[in-house]
Short mmCIF file of C-alpha atoms in Angstrom, two decimals:
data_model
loop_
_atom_site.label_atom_id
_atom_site.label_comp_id
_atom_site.label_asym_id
_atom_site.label_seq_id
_atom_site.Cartn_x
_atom_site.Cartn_y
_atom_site.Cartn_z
CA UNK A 162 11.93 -9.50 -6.52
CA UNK A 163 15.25 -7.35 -7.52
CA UNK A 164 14.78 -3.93 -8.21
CA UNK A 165 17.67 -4.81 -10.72
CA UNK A 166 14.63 -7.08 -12.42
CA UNK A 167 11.66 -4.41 -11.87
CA UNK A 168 14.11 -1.58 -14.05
CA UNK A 169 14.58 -4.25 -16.54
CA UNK A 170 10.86 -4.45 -17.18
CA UNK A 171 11.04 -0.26 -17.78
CA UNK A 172 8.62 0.35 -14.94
CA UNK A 173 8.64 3.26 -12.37
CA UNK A 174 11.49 5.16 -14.43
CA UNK A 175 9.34 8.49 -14.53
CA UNK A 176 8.41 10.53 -11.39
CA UNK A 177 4.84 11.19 -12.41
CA UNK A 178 3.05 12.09 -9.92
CA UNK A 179 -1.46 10.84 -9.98
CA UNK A 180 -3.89 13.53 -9.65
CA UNK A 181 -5.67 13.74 -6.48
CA UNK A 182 -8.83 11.72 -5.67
CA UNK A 183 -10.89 11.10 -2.58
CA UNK A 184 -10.47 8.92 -0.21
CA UNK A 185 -13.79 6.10 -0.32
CA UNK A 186 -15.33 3.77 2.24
CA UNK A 187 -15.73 0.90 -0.02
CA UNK A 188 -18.49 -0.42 2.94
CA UNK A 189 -20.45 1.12 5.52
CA UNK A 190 -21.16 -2.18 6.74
CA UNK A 191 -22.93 -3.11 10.10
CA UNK A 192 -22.12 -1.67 13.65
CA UNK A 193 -19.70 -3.94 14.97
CA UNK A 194 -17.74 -5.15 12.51
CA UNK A 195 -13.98 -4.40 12.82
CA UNK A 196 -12.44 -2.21 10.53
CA UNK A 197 -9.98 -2.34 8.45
CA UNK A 198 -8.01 1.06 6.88
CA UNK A 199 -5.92 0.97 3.61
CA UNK A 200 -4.06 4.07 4.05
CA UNK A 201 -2.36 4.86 0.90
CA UNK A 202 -1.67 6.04 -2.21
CA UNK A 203 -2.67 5.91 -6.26
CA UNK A 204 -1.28 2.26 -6.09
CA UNK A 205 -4.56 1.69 -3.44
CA UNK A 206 -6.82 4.73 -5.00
CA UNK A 207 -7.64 3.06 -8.02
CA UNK A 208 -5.67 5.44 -10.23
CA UNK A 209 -6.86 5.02 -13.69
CA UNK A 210 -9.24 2.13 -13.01
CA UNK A 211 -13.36 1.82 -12.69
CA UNK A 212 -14.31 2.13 -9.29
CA UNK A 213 -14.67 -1.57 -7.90
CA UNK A 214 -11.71 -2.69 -9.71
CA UNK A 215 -8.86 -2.16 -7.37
CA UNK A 216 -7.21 -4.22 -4.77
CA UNK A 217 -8.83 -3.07 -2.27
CA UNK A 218 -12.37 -3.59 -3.48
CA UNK A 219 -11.19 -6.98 -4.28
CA UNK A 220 -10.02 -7.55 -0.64
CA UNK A 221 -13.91 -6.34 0.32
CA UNK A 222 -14.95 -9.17 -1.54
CA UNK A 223 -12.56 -11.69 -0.53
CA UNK A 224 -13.89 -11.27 3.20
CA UNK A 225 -16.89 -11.57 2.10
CA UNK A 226 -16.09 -14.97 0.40
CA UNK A 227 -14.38 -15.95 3.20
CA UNK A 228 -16.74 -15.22 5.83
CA UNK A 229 -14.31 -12.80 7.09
CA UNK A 230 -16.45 -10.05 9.24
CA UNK A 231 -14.74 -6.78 8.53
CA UNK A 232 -15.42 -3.64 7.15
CA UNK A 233 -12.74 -1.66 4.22
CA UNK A 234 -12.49 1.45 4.32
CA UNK A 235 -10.11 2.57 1.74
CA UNK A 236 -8.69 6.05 2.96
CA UNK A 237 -6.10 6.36 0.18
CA UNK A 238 -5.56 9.55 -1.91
CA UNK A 239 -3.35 9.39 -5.04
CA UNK A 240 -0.43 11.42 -5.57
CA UNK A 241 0.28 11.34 -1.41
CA UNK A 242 3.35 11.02 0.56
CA UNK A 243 4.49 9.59 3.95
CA UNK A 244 3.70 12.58 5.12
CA UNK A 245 0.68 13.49 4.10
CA UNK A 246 -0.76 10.28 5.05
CA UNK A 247 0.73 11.15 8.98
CA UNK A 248 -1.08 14.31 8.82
CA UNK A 249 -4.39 12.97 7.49
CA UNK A 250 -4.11 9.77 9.78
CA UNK A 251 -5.06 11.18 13.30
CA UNK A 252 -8.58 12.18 12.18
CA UNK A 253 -9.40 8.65 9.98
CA UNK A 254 -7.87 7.11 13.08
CA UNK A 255 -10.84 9.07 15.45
CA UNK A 256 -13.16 8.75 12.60
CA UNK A 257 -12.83 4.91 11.82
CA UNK A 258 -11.29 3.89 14.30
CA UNK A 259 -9.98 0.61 12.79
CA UNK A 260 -8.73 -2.51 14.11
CA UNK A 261 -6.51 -3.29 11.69
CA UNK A 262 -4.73 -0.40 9.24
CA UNK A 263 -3.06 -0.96 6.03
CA UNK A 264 0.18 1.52 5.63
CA UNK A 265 0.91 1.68 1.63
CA UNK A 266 2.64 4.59 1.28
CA UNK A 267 6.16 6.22 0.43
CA UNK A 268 6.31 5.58 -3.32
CA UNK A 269 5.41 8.98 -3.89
CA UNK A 270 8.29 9.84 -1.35
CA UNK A 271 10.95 8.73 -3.79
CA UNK A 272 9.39 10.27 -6.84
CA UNK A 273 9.61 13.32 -5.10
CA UNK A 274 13.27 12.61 -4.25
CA UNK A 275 12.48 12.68 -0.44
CA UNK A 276 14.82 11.84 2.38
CA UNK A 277 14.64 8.49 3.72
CA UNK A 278 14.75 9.74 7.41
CA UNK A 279 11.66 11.48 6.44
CA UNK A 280 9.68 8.78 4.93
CA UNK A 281 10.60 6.29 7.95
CA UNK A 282 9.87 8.55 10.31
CA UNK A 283 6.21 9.58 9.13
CA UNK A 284 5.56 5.73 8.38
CA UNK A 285 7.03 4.85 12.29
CA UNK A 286 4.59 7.48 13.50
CA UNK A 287 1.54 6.29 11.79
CA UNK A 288 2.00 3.35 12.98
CA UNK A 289 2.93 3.51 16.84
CA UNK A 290 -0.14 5.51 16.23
CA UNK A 291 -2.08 2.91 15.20
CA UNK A 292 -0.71 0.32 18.03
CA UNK A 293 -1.53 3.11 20.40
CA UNK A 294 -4.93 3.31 19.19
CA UNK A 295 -5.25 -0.69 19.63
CA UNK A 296 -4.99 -1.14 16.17
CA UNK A 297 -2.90 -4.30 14.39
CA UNK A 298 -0.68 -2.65 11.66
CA UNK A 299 0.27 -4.38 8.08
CA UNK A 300 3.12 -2.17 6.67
CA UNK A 301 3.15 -2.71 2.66
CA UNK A 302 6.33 -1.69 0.84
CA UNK A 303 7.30 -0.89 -2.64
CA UNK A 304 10.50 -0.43 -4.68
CA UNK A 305 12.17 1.91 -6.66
CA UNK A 306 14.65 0.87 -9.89
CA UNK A 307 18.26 0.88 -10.11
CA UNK A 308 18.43 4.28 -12.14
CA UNK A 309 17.80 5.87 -8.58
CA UNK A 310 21.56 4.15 -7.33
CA UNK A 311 22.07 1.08 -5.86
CA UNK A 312 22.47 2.38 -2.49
CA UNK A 313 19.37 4.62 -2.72
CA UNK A 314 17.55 1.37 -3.76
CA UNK A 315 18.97 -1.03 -0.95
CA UNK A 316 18.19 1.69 1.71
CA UNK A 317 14.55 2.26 0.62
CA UNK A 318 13.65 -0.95 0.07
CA UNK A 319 14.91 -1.29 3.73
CA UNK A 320 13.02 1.55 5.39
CA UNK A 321 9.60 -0.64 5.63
CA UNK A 322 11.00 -3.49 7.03
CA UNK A 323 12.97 -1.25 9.75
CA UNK A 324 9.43 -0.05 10.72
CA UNK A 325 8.03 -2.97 10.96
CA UNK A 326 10.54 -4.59 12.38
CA UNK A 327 10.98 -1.51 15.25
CA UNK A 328 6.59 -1.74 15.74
CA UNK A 329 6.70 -5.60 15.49
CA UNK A 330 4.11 -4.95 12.41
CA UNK A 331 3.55 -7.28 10.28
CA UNK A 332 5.04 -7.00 6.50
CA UNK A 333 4.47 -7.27 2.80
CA UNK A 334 7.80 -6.64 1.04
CA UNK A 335 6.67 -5.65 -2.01
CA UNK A 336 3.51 -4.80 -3.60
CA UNK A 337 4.23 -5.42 -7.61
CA UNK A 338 5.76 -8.88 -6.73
CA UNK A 339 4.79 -10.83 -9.57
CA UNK A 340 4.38 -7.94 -12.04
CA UNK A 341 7.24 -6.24 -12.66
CA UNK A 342 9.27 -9.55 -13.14
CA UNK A 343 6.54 -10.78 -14.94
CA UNK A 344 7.73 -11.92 -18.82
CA UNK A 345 4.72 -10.29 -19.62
CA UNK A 346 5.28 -6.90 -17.06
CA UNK A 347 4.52 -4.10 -19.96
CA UNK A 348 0.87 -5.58 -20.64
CA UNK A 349 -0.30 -5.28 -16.58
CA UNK A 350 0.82 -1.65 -16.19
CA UNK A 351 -1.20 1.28 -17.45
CA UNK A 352 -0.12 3.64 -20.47
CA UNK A 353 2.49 5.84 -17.47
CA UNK A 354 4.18 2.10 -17.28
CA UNK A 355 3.53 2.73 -13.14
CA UNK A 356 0.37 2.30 -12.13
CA UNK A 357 -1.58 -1.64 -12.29
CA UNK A 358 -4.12 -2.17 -14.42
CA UNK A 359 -7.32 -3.59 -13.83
CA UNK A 360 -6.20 -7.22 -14.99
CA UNK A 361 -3.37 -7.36 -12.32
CA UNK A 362 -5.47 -5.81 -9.32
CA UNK A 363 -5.80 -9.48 -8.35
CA UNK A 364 -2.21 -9.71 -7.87
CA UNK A 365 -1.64 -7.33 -5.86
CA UNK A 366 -4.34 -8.54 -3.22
CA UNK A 367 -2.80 -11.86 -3.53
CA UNK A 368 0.07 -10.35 -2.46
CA UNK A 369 -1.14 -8.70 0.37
CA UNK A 370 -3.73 -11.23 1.71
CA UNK A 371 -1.58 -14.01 3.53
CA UNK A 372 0.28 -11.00 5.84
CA UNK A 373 -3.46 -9.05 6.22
CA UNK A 374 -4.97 -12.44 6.66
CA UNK A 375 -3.15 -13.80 9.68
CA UNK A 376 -3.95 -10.45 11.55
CA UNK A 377 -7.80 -10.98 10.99
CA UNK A 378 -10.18 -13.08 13.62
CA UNK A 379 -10.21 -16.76 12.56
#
């Protein structure tokens, strides 16, 4: 996916930021499972949705279906940056303390007009973190559209796979594959033309699940 082809499709061209929500355990589940962390932001939050109808609700359920023994607990917040995810993270990472952790942030970074060194540092340190904690780490990027500069765009894009590349963590390019090339891109974003709707929540698990699912127990 080009972010030449994701500002064709008009999406991400405001810097709206999502109100605020609180972060969810989407399970309890029972003592002993390991745990898996979705640290992110509205993209993860379920921003405009019902609750349940997010990808990471969805991922819940895939386990499930799979006979997968984990526990989700989604720790995302929308509206958050890089940064405040490395603040927040030390205390989910006593509190939880997860197995596996899901980094989805820095969207918010470049809507905000951030600098890069910023974002990749905060996502480096979450992550050794993590690793230091015992945890496996699945770094999930996004992308920004050409009106931001072709440079801007090439060295963004590149931050997450730097990190994971420097953590040997594993790596989902891009989180709206398949959606904002889509022919039919406009109808699977909500009303601000950034954030999913529920319809292509399935999508976006799909494109984290064959990255996520290679870190999980057989």
């Amino acid at each position: 996916m080009t972010t030449a082809a994701l500002g064709s499709a008009g999406l991400w061209t405001t810097a709206a930021q999502a109100q605020a929500s609180t972060p969810t355990s989407t399970s309890a589940g029972p003592a002993g499972k390991p745990v898996i962390l979705v640290l992110g932001d509205s993209l993860s939050a379920e921003y405009g949705l019902k609750r349940g109808e997010g990808w990471v609700p969805l991922l819940e359920k895939r386990l499930a279906q799979q006979k997968v023994a984990a526990t989700v607990v989604n720790a995302s917040i929308s509206g958050d940056t890089s940064s405040g995810g490395r603040s927040r993270f030390p205390s989910l990472l006593a509190q939880h303390k997860p197995g596996y952790v899901v980094v989805e942030l820095g969207a918010n970074d470049a809507l905000r007009g951030l600098p890069l060194s910023d974002t990749e540092a905060n996502l480096l340190q979450i992550t050794k973190a993590a690793q230091a904690a015992g945890a496996q780490v699945l770094i999930v990027g996004i992308q920004v559209p050409p009106n931001y500069g072709g440079d801007y765009t090439r060295r963004f894009e590149a931050v997450f796979s730097k990190v994971a590349s420097a953590t040997k963590s594993a790596l989902v390019p891009f989180l709206l594959k398949g959606m904002a090339d889509a022919p039919d891109a406009t109808s699977l974003f909500q009303a601000d033309r950034i954030h999913p709707t529920a319809a292509a929540q399935p999508q976006l698990l799909d494109n984290v699940w064959p990255e996520l699912r290679k870190l999980l127990p057989k």
